[in-house]
Every structure is written in C-alpha cells, then in structure tokens.
Amino acid sequence: MDKQSFTVADARKLDIDDPLAAFRDRFHLPPGKDGNPQIYFCGHSLGLQPKTTAQLVAEELADWQRLGVEGHFRSRHPWMPYHRFLTEHTAELVGALPTEVVNMNSLTVNLHLMMVSFYRPRGERRKLLIEKGAFPSDRYAAESQLLFHGLDPATELIEIAPRDGEYTLRDEDLLRVIDEQGAEIALVMLPGVQYYTGQVFDMAAITEAAHKKGCLAGFDLAHTAGNIPLQLHDWGVDFAAWCSYKYLNGGPGSVAGCFVHERHASDRELPRFAGWWGHDQDSRFEMGPEFKAMPGAEGWQLSNPPILALAPVLASLEIFHEAGMARLREKSLSLTALMAKLLHERLGDRLEILTPDNPQQRGCQLSIRLTAQRDDRESRREVFDALAANDVICDWREPDVIRAAPVPLYNSHEDVWRFVERLEECL
Ligand SMILES: Cc1ncc(COP(=O)(O)O)c(C=O)c1O
C-alpha cells in the first residue's frame, strides 16, 4: 500500500463518525508547545483528568470547611457512606456484583491483603504461580508472602516465561503448567493485561484451569480495568485488584479497587488482616474488642476511606458509566487496529510490535521496539526523546520498548495518524 493511501483526512472521517468523540472534551488534555493538545498516549501509566474532578474535590473541601466533623453525615455526599457512591459503577466496570467490590488502599496493599486471605499454603500445596516478567511490585509482594509463610521462593515460586525468542506467553503453555503442577499450586496470580507487552490473558480459562486443580486464581488488573470489558463474577475469579490512576483516570496514586468473589465474601472464617472499617457496620461504633467481618469485599477494608482521594475516582467512574465499556472497547479496537496497520505499513521495516496481533489478545496498548538501531540502545532512546520533544507522550520501558496507548475516552484516530507521522519523522 502506498504510504499516503490512508491520510489524515481519512482519520478525521473516522472521528466524525465516532459516537464517543465528544468525551474528549470532558478531559483536560495537556497542551503541547504549539498550544494544541499533546498526543497523549500515556493512559497506561497516568490517565488524564476529567473536567468534573476539580468540582467534586472542591465540594468535599467546601463541605469540610462548612461542616467540620458533621460532614460525615451532612455533606452533599456524606463521608460515612462515601465509598458506596462508587460501588455500582465499579461493579459494572469489572463485571461484578456490588457486594463483590470495594475501593480502598492502593494496588500493592490490596494484593497483599488478598494474598493473606487467598494464598494459604498447606501440605503439598504450597506454590504460588506468577509470570516471569511480572511487574516488580507483584513479584516483590509474591516473594515476600512466601517468606512470610517461611517458604523458600527458589522452590515455591513458579515464574512462567514465554518460549525462547517469543515475547508473550502462550495460553496453552500457561494452562499446561497449571494442569501439570496444579496439585502443588495454592494460588495462580497473573495480570489481566501484561504491563510490558500489552498482552491480554485469558482470565476465564486460567480461572477454570486453576479451579479444576483445586488452586485459587487472582488477578492484577492494573492495566486491565477500564481497558477491556471484564466479567469477574461469571468467570469465577477468586480475587482481583487494580489501581485507578491508569485507564481509570483517578489521578496520581488514587484509591485502588478490589474484587472478592461472593463465594468467599461471606466466609468469616477466612484469615485476613483486619481493621475497623471492615467490621460489621451496625456494631462498628460500639467499639468492641472482637472483629466481626462485614460480608462482601467491604469486609477487607482497614481504614476509613480518604474522601478527597475517592472524589476523583467517582468523577471518572461516572464517565465510564456514561460511555459504557462495550462502546469503549469497540472504539479501542478501532484505534489500536489503525495504529498497528499504519505502523506496519509505513514503518514495518524499522520496528516490531511486541503486543499480539490478535485484537482479542490486546487492549489499548501497543509495545513497540525499534529495530533499525538494533544494537544501539542510546539511539533508540533518542527517538523516544525526540517524540516527547514533539509533544508525543508515550513511555519508555527499559531496555528498549516504547509503550503507546490510544485511549478511547480522549484519543482520536487523528491522534493515531499523527503519532505514526511523527514517529516516522523522528526515525
Ligand atoms: C501491573 C502493575 N502492578 C502493580 C503496580 C503497582 O501499583 P501501586 O504503586 O499502585 O501499588 C503497577 C504500577 O504501575 C502495575 O503497573
């Protein structure tokens, strides 16, 4: 295909036909040097700020000024039940029952809390299965849980890797390990979408395979929530946790999400690290010494929630509810397919895409490795820096990967076209 056979006018036409195009105006797009918005493809790292966020935070600040402690009951959004204002939309986003989700803490904290309850090594069943290239925090968390149980990570932590020469894990390899070693595995803990390659894992099949062997299955959904549609309840996932600052646009370090399947949610016998906000709400303020877990995911809460940090998550969830994950996914598939096509056609001899070709195995993100400067990391890094200097914001993952994510809520097909154009210029 001729290089110019898909033009910026074609991209604009797709945007005119895009039913979600108006959502772009609901976000603050950082301005570039020429005053036009940057091409912001970094939603996999930090999502952009909805325009409603400042108002929701300001309301809570104002109510605190006006009401002091009374704000717990008398503010416009009373703080006592504030976290529940997020529940319905959170459940909808991840395909859960409202009682199965809660917004609390941060991601790594939630993964630890979940492992305390769901990684229970006993007898021959002691192993924890993760992936070899796991996000460092997940690996640290998993390893430290093993050590906490007095186990040796060298023998009890299974780290499954892609085959030699391949970037992504094959489903069949993963399922075979679970099948072969399942009797010794206590917990399978994997990402929904892999942070480095953007690969989507088959969460339903993994959960089914794990359960068949008597293991539990939990997922880190940092790169998954708000990126692809989820059915955590129907898939039978035991637990999941996610941050809300990436695709969920909740702001830097914002409050994370957590899912506990209903089959566990009322199991008060499950060991857990407890705090007063997870205690039965009817008797919480009796201030008794004995912990009685609240049923549902809320029973894992520790502290009273940070209202000022929940308000931005609420602002964002309202937008997700309005746009709907099914429509967002449809647009995301279109943006990512266009990006892959233009990259292959215009720059195919100078880069490779690590992310799977199969649209069902990827979300918004494409992970790109520049190949023309194969042995020269510095010059590859220079290309990335030149992109940033030209107002194209992606991120760089050592040793040599550019992660770019066109996000359906605020990116356009024109953004995609311009990204490829500028990358070509920078190369
Ligand atoms: C896949 C994954 N897991 C865990 C984390 C750690 O998140 P937090 O710092 O919110 O605990 C991140 C952060 O980017 C991540 O991408």
Coordinates of C-alpha atoms and ligand atoms in Angstrom, one line a residue:
M1 CA 0.0 0.0 0.0
D2 CA 1.2 3.5 -0.8
K3 CA 2.4 5.4 2.2
Q4 CA -0.2 8.1 1.8
S5 CA -3.2 5.8 1.0
F6 CA -4.6 6.4 4.5
T7 CA -4.4 10.2 5.1
V8 CA -5.2 12.5 8.0
A9 CA -8.5 13.2 6.2
D10 CA -9.4 9.5 6.5
A11 CA -8.6 9.6 10.2
R12 CA -10.7 12.7 10.7
K13 CA -13.6 11.0 8.9
L14 CA -13.4 8.1 11.4
D15 CA -13.5 10.6 14.2
I16 CA -16.6 12.4 12.8
D17 CA -18.4 9.0 12.7
D18 CA -17.2 8.2 16.3
P19 CA -20.1 8.2 18.7
L20 CA -17.7 8.7 21.6
A21 CA -15.8 11.6 20.1
A22 CA -17.5 14.2 22.4
F23 CA -15.9 12.6 25.5
R24 CA -12.5 14.0 24.5
D25 CA -13.8 17.4 25.6
R26 CA -14.6 16.1 29.1
F27 CA -10.9 15.8 29.8
H28 CA -8.0 18.2 30.3
L29 CA -5.6 17.4 27.5
P30 CA -2.1 18.7 28.3
P31 CA -1.2 21.5 25.9
G32 CA 1.8 21.0 23.6
K33 CA 4.4 23.6 22.7
D34 CA 2.3 25.0 19.9
G35 CA -0.8 25.3 22.2
N36 CA -2.5 22.3 20.6
P37 CA -3.1 19.3 22.8
Q38 CA -0.3 16.9 23.1
I39 CA -0.7 13.5 21.5
Y40 CA -1.2 11.8 24.9
F41 CA -0.7 8.0 24.6
C42 CA 0.2 7.5 28.3
G43 CA -3.2 6.4 29.7
H44 CA -1.5 3.1 30.5
S45 CA 0.6 5.0 33.0
L46 CA -1.4 8.0 34.2
G47 CA -4.8 8.8 32.8
L48 CA -5.9 12.4 32.1
Q49 CA -8.0 14.5 34.4
P50 CA -11.8 14.7 33.8
K51 CA -13.1 18.2 33.9
T52 CA -15.6 17.3 36.6
T53 CA -12.8 16.1 39.0
A54 CA -11.9 19.5 40.4
Q55 CA -15.5 20.3 41.2
L56 CA -16.1 17.0 43.1
V57 CA -12.9 17.5 45.1
A58 CA -13.8 21.2 45.7
E59 CA -17.3 20.2 47.0
E60 CA -15.7 18.0 49.7
L61 CA -13.2 20.7 50.7
A62 CA -16.0 23.2 50.9
D63 CA -18.2 20.8 52.9
W64 CA -15.3 20.2 55.3
Q65 CA -14.9 24.0 55.7
R66 CA -18.6 24.4 56.3
L67 CA -19.4 21.4 58.4
G68 CA -16.3 20.1 60.1
V69 CA -16.9 16.6 61.5
E70 CA -20.6 16.9 60.7
G71 CA -19.7 16.4 57.1
H72 CA -19.6 12.7 57.8
F73 CA -23.4 12.8 57.8
R74 CA -24.5 16.2 56.5
S75 CA -22.3 16.9 53.5
R76 CA -23.7 16.7 50.0
H77 CA -22.1 13.3 49.6
P78 CA -21.9 12.2 53.3
W79 CA -18.5 10.8 54.0
M80 CA -19.7 8.0 56.2
P81 CA -21.1 6.0 53.2
Y82 CA -19.0 7.9 50.6
H83 CA -17.2 4.8 49.3
R84 CA -20.6 3.3 48.4
F85 CA -21.2 6.1 45.9
L86 CA -18.6 4.3 43.8
T87 CA -19.8 0.8 44.2
E88 CA -22.4 0.4 41.4
H89 CA -20.2 1.8 38.7
T90 CA -17.2 -0.2 39.9
A91 CA -19.2 -3.4 39.8
E92 CA -20.4 -2.6 36.4
L93 CA -16.9 -1.8 35.2
V94 CA -15.4 -5.2 36.2
G95 CA -18.5 -7.4 35.8
A96 CA -19.1 -8.0 39.5
L97 CA -22.0 -7.9 42.0
P98 CA -22.0 -4.7 44.0
T99 CA -21.1 -6.7 47.2
E100 CA -18.0 -8.1 45.5
V101 CA -16.2 -4.8 45.0
V102 CA -14.7 -2.1 47.1
N103 CA -12.4 0.9 46.5
M104 CA -9.7 1.1 49.1
N105 CA -6.0 1.5 49.7
S106 CA -3.6 1.2 46.8
L107 CA -2.9 -1.7 44.5
T108 CA 0.1 -3.4 46.1
V109 CA -1.6 -3.1 49.5
N110 CA -4.7 -4.8 48.1
L111 CA -2.7 -7.6 46.5
H112 CA -1.1 -8.2 49.9
L113 CA -4.4 -8.2 51.7
M114 CA -5.8 -10.6 49.1
M115 CA -2.8 -13.0 49.4
V116 CA -3.1 -13.0 53.1
S117 CA -6.6 -14.5 52.7
F118 CA -6.2 -16.5 49.5
Y119 CA -2.6 -17.7 49.5
R120 CA -2.8 -20.3 52.1
P121 CA 0.0 -22.8 51.5
R122 CA -0.6 -26.2 53.2
G123 CA 0.9 -29.6 52.9
E124 CA 1.9 -30.4 49.3
R125 CA 0.0 -27.4 48.0
R126 CA 2.4 -24.5 48.6
K127 CA 3.3 -23.0 45.3
L128 CA 2.5 -19.6 44.0
L129 CA 2.4 -19.2 40.2
I130 CA 3.2 -15.9 38.7
E131 CA 4.7 -14.8 35.3
K132 CA 8.4 -14.3 34.8
G133 CA 8.1 -10.7 33.6
A134 CA 5.7 -9.7 36.3
F135 CA 5.5 -6.1 37.3
P136 CA 8.3 -5.8 40.0
S137 CA 5.8 -4.8 42.8
D138 CA 3.8 -8.0 42.2
R139 CA 6.9 -10.1 42.3
Y140 CA 8.1 -8.4 45.5
A141 CA 4.7 -8.9 47.0
A142 CA 4.5 -12.6 46.0
E143 CA 8.0 -13.4 47.2
S144 CA 7.5 -11.6 50.5
Q145 CA 4.3 -13.6 51.0
L146 CA 6.2 -16.8 50.6
L147 CA 8.9 -15.6 53.0
F148 CA 6.1 -14.6 55.4
H149 CA 5.0 -18.2 55.4
G150 CA 8.5 -19.4 56.0
L151 CA 8.8 -20.8 52.4
D152 CA 11.7 -20.7 50.0
P153 CA 10.9 -18.7 46.9
A154 CA 13.5 -20.6 45.0
T155 CA 11.4 -23.7 45.2
E156 CA 7.9 -22.4 45.8
L157 CA 7.6 -19.5 43.4
I158 CA 6.8 -20.7 39.9
E159 CA 7.6 -18.0 37.3
I160 CA 6.3 -19.0 33.9
A161 CA 8.1 -17.4 30.9
P162 CA 7.4 -17.0 27.2
R163 CA 9.2 -19.5 25.0
D164 CA 12.7 -18.6 23.8
G165 CA 12.6 -16.0 21.1
E166 CA 8.9 -15.1 21.9
Y167 CA 7.6 -12.0 23.8
T168 CA 4.3 -13.2 25.0
L169 CA 3.1 -16.2 26.9
R170 CA 1.1 -18.8 25.0
D171 CA -2.2 -19.7 26.7
E172 CA -1.5 -23.4 26.1
D173 CA 1.8 -23.2 28.0
L174 CA 0.2 -21.5 30.9
L175 CA -2.7 -23.9 31.1
R176 CA -0.3 -26.9 30.8
V177 CA 1.7 -25.7 33.8
I178 CA -1.4 -25.3 35.8
D179 CA -2.6 -28.8 34.7
E180 CA 0.8 -30.4 35.4
Q181 CA 1.7 -28.7 38.6
G182 CA -1.7 -27.7 39.9
A183 CA -1.7 -30.2 42.7
E184 CA 1.2 -28.3 44.3
I185 CA -0.1 -24.8 43.5
A186 CA -2.0 -22.9 46.1
L187 CA -2.5 -19.7 44.1
V188 CA -2.2 -18.6 40.5
M189 CA -1.7 -14.8 40.4
L190 CA -1.4 -13.2 37.0
P191 CA -2.2 -9.9 35.2
G192 CA -5.3 -9.4 33.1
V193 CA -3.2 -7.3 30.7
Q194 CA 0.6 -7.6 30.8
Y195 CA 2.1 -4.2 31.6
Y196 CA 5.1 -4.6 29.3
T197 CA 3.7 -6.3 26.2
G198 CA 0.1 -5.3 26.5
Q199 CA -1.0 -9.0 26.1
V200 CA -4.4 -9.9 27.4
F201 CA -4.5 -13.1 29.4
D202 CA -7.5 -15.4 29.1
M203 CA -8.7 -14.9 32.6
A204 CA -11.8 -17.2 32.3
A205 CA -9.7 -20.1 31.0
I206 CA -7.0 -19.6 33.6
T207 CA -9.5 -19.4 36.4
E208 CA -11.2 -22.6 35.2
A209 CA -8.0 -24.5 34.8
A210 CA -6.9 -23.4 38.3
H211 CA -10.1 -24.4 40.0
K212 CA -10.1 -27.7 38.2
K213 CA -6.9 -28.5 40.0
G214 CA -8.0 -27.1 43.3
C215 CA -6.0 -23.9 43.1
L216 CA -7.3 -20.3 43.6
A217 CA -6.9 -17.7 40.9
G218 CA -6.4 -13.9 41.4
F219 CA -5.5 -11.1 39.0
D220 CA -3.7 -7.8 39.0
L221 CA -5.9 -5.7 36.8
A222 CA -3.7 -2.5 36.8
H223 CA -3.6 -2.4 33.0
T224 CA -7.0 -4.1 32.6
A225 CA -9.7 -2.2 34.5
G226 CA -11.1 0.5 32.2
N227 CA -9.2 -1.0 29.3
I228 CA -11.1 -4.2 28.3
P229 CA -14.5 -5.5 29.4
L230 CA -14.4 -7.9 32.3
Q231 CA -16.8 -10.5 33.8
L232 CA -15.0 -11.3 37.0
H233 CA -18.1 -12.8 38.7
D234 CA -19.1 -15.0 35.8
W235 CA -15.5 -16.2 35.2
G236 CA -15.4 -17.2 38.9
V237 CA -12.2 -15.3 39.6
D238 CA -11.4 -15.6 43.3
F239 CA -10.0 -12.1 43.8
A240 CA -8.6 -9.1 41.8
A241 CA -7.1 -5.8 42.5
W242 CA -6.4 -2.7 40.3
C243 CA -5.2 0.8 40.6
S244 CA -7.4 3.7 39.3
Y245 CA -4.7 6.1 38.1
K246 CA -4.1 4.5 34.6
Y247 CA -7.1 3.9 32.4
L248 CA -9.5 4.9 35.2
N249 CA -8.2 8.5 35.3
G250 CA -8.5 8.7 39.1
G251 CA -5.3 10.8 39.5
P252 CA -1.8 10.1 40.7
G253 CA -1.7 7.5 43.4
S254 CA -5.6 7.4 43.6
V255 CA -7.5 4.9 45.6
A256 CA -7.4 1.3 44.2
G257 CA -10.1 -1.2 43.6
C258 CA -10.6 -4.7 44.9
F259 CA -12.8 -7.7 44.0
V260 CA -13.6 -10.7 46.1
H261 CA -15.9 -13.3 44.6
E262 CA -19.2 -13.8 46.5
R263 CA -18.3 -17.4 47.3
H264 CA -15.7 -16.1 49.7
A265 CA -17.3 -12.8 50.6
S266 CA -19.3 -14.2 53.5
D267 CA -16.7 -16.6 54.7
R268 CA -15.9 -15.1 58.0
E269 CA -13.5 -17.9 58.8
L270 CA -11.1 -16.8 56.1
P271 CA -8.0 -15.4 57.8
R272 CA -7.5 -11.7 57.0
F273 CA -5.6 -8.7 58.2
A274 CA -8.5 -6.8 59.8
G275 CA -9.2 -3.1 60.5
W276 CA -12.3 -1.4 61.9
W277 CA -13.7 -0.3 58.6
G278 CA -14.1 -4.0 57.6
H279 CA -16.0 -4.6 60.8
D280 CA -19.8 -5.2 60.7
Q281 CA -21.1 -1.6 60.3
D282 CA -24.0 -2.0 62.6
S283 CA -21.8 -2.6 65.6
R284 CA -18.6 -0.7 64.4
F285 CA -19.2 2.2 66.7
E286 CA -19.9 0.1 69.7
M287 CA -16.1 -0.1 69.7
G288 CA -16.0 -3.7 70.9
P289 CA -12.8 -5.7 71.0
E290 CA -13.9 -8.6 68.8
F291 CA -13.7 -8.2 65.0
K292 CA -16.8 -9.3 63.1
A293 CA -16.2 -9.1 59.3
M294 CA -18.7 -7.3 57.2
P295 CA -19.9 -9.6 54.4
G296 CA -18.6 -8.8 51.0
A297 CA -15.5 -7.2 49.7
E298 CA -16.0 -4.3 52.2
G299 CA -15.1 -6.7 54.9
W300 CA -11.5 -6.4 53.8
Q301 CA -11.4 -2.6 54.4
L302 CA -9.0 -1.4 57.0
S303 CA -9.4 2.3 57.5
N304 CA -12.0 4.9 56.9
P305 CA -11.6 6.0 53.3
P306 CA -9.8 9.1 52.1
I307 CA -12.7 11.1 50.7
L308 CA -10.5 13.7 48.9
A309 CA -8.9 10.8 47.0
L310 CA -12.1 9.0 46.3
A311 CA -13.8 12.0 44.8
P312 CA -11.6 11.9 41.6
V313 CA -12.3 8.2 41.2
L314 CA -16.1 8.9 41.5
A315 CA -15.7 11.6 38.8
S316 CA -14.1 9.2 36.5
L317 CA -16.4 6.2 37.1
E318 CA -19.4 8.4 36.3
I319 CA -17.8 9.0 32.8
F320 CA -17.2 5.2 32.3
H321 CA -20.8 4.5 33.3
E322 CA -22.0 7.0 30.7
A323 CA -19.7 5.9 27.9
G324 CA -20.1 2.1 28.7
M325 CA -17.3 -0.4 28.4
A326 CA -18.8 -2.1 25.4
R327 CA -18.7 1.1 23.3
L328 CA -15.3 2.0 24.7
R329 CA -13.9 -1.4 23.7
E330 CA -15.3 -1.0 20.2
K331 CA -13.6 2.3 19.7
S332 CA -10.4 1.0 21.3
L333 CA -10.3 -1.9 18.9
S334 CA -10.6 0.6 16.0
L335 CA -7.8 2.9 17.4
T336 CA -5.4 0.1 18.1
A337 CA -6.1 -1.7 14.8
L338 CA -5.4 1.6 12.9
M339 CA -2.2 2.2 14.8
A340 CA -0.9 -1.4 14.2
K341 CA -1.8 -1.1 10.5
L342 CA -0.1 2.3 10.0
L343 CA 3.0 1.2 11.9
H344 CA 3.3 -2.0 9.8
E345 CA 2.7 -0.3 6.5
R346 CA 4.8 2.8 7.0
L347 CA 7.5 1.7 9.4
G348 CA 7.3 -2.1 9.3
D349 CA 11.0 -2.4 8.3
R350 CA 12.2 -0.3 11.2
L351 CA 10.2 -1.6 14.2
E352 CA 8.4 -4.6 15.6
I353 CA 5.3 -4.7 17.7
L354 CA 5.6 -7.0 20.8
T355 CA 1.9 -6.9 21.5
P356 CA -0.1 -9.8 20.0
D357 CA -1.6 -9.2 16.5
N358 CA -4.9 -10.8 17.6
P359 CA -7.2 -8.0 18.7
Q360 CA -8.7 -10.2 21.3
Q361 CA -5.3 -10.5 22.9
R362 CA -4.6 -6.9 23.3
G363 CA -6.2 -3.8 24.8
C364 CA -5.3 -0.1 24.1
Q365 CA -1.6 -0.5 24.4
L366 CA 0.9 -1.4 21.7
S367 CA 4.5 -2.1 22.8
I368 CA 7.0 -1.1 20.1
R369 CA 10.6 -2.0 19.7
L370 CA 12.7 -0.1 17.2
T371 CA 14.8 -2.5 15.2
A372 CA 16.7 -0.3 12.7
Q373 CA 19.1 0.7 15.5
R374 CA 19.2 -2.9 16.8
D375 CA 22.3 -2.8 18.8
D376 CA 22.2 0.8 19.8
R377 CA 20.0 1.5 22.8
E378 CA 21.1 5.1 23.0
S379 CA 19.9 6.0 19.5
R380 CA 16.6 4.2 20.2
R381 CA 16.2 6.2 23.4
E382 CA 17.0 9.3 21.3
V383 CA 14.0 8.5 19.1
F384 CA 11.8 8.3 22.1
D385 CA 13.1 11.6 23.5
A386 CA 12.6 13.2 20.1
L387 CA 9.0 12.1 20.2
A388 CA 8.5 13.6 23.6
A389 CA 10.1 16.9 22.3
N390 CA 7.5 16.8 19.6
D391 CA 4.6 16.5 22.0
V392 CA 4.0 12.8 21.6
I393 CA 3.7 11.4 25.1
C394 CA 4.3 7.7 25.4
D395 CA 6.5 5.9 27.8
W396 CA 9.8 4.1 27.7
R397 CA 10.4 0.8 29.4
E398 CA 13.9 -0.5 29.7
P399 CA 15.7 -1.7 27.9
D400 CA 14.1 -0.5 24.7
V401 CA 10.4 -0.6 24.5
I402 CA 8.0 2.3 23.7
R403 CA 4.5 1.7 25.1
A404 CA 1.9 3.7 23.4
A405 CA -1.8 3.6 24.3
P406 CA -4.5 5.3 22.3
V407 CA -7.3 5.6 24.9
P408 CA -10.9 5.6 23.6
L409 CA -12.2 8.2 26.1
Y410 CA -9.9 11.0 25.0
N411 CA -7.8 9.9 22.0
S412 CA -8.8 10.1 18.4
H413 CA -8.0 8.4 15.1
E414 CA -6.3 11.6 14.1
D415 CA -4.0 11.3 17.2
V416 CA -3.1 7.8 15.9
W417 CA -2.3 9.1 12.5
R418 CA -0.2 12.0 13.8
F419 CA 1.6 9.6 16.2
V420 CA 2.8 7.5 13.3
E421 CA 3.7 10.5 11.2
R422 CA 5.8 12.0 14.0
L423 CA 7.4 8.7 14.8
E424 CA 8.4 8.4 11.1
E425 CA 9.9 11.9 11.3
C426 CA 11.8 11.1 14.4
L427 CA 13.2 8.0 12.9
Ligands
LIG1 C1 0.9 -4.2 36.8 C2 1.2 -3.4 38.0 N1 1.1 -3.9 39.2 C3 1.4 -3.2 40.3 C4 1.7 -1.9 40.2 C5 2.0 -1.1 41.5 O1 1.0 -0.2 41.7 P1 0.9 0.6 43.1 O2 2.1 1.5 43.2 O3 -0.4 1.4 42.9 O4 0.8 -0.3 44.2 C6 1.7 -1.2 39.0 C7 2.0 0.2 38.8 O5 2.2 0.8 37.8 C8 1.5 -2.0 37.8 O6 1.5 -1.5 36.6

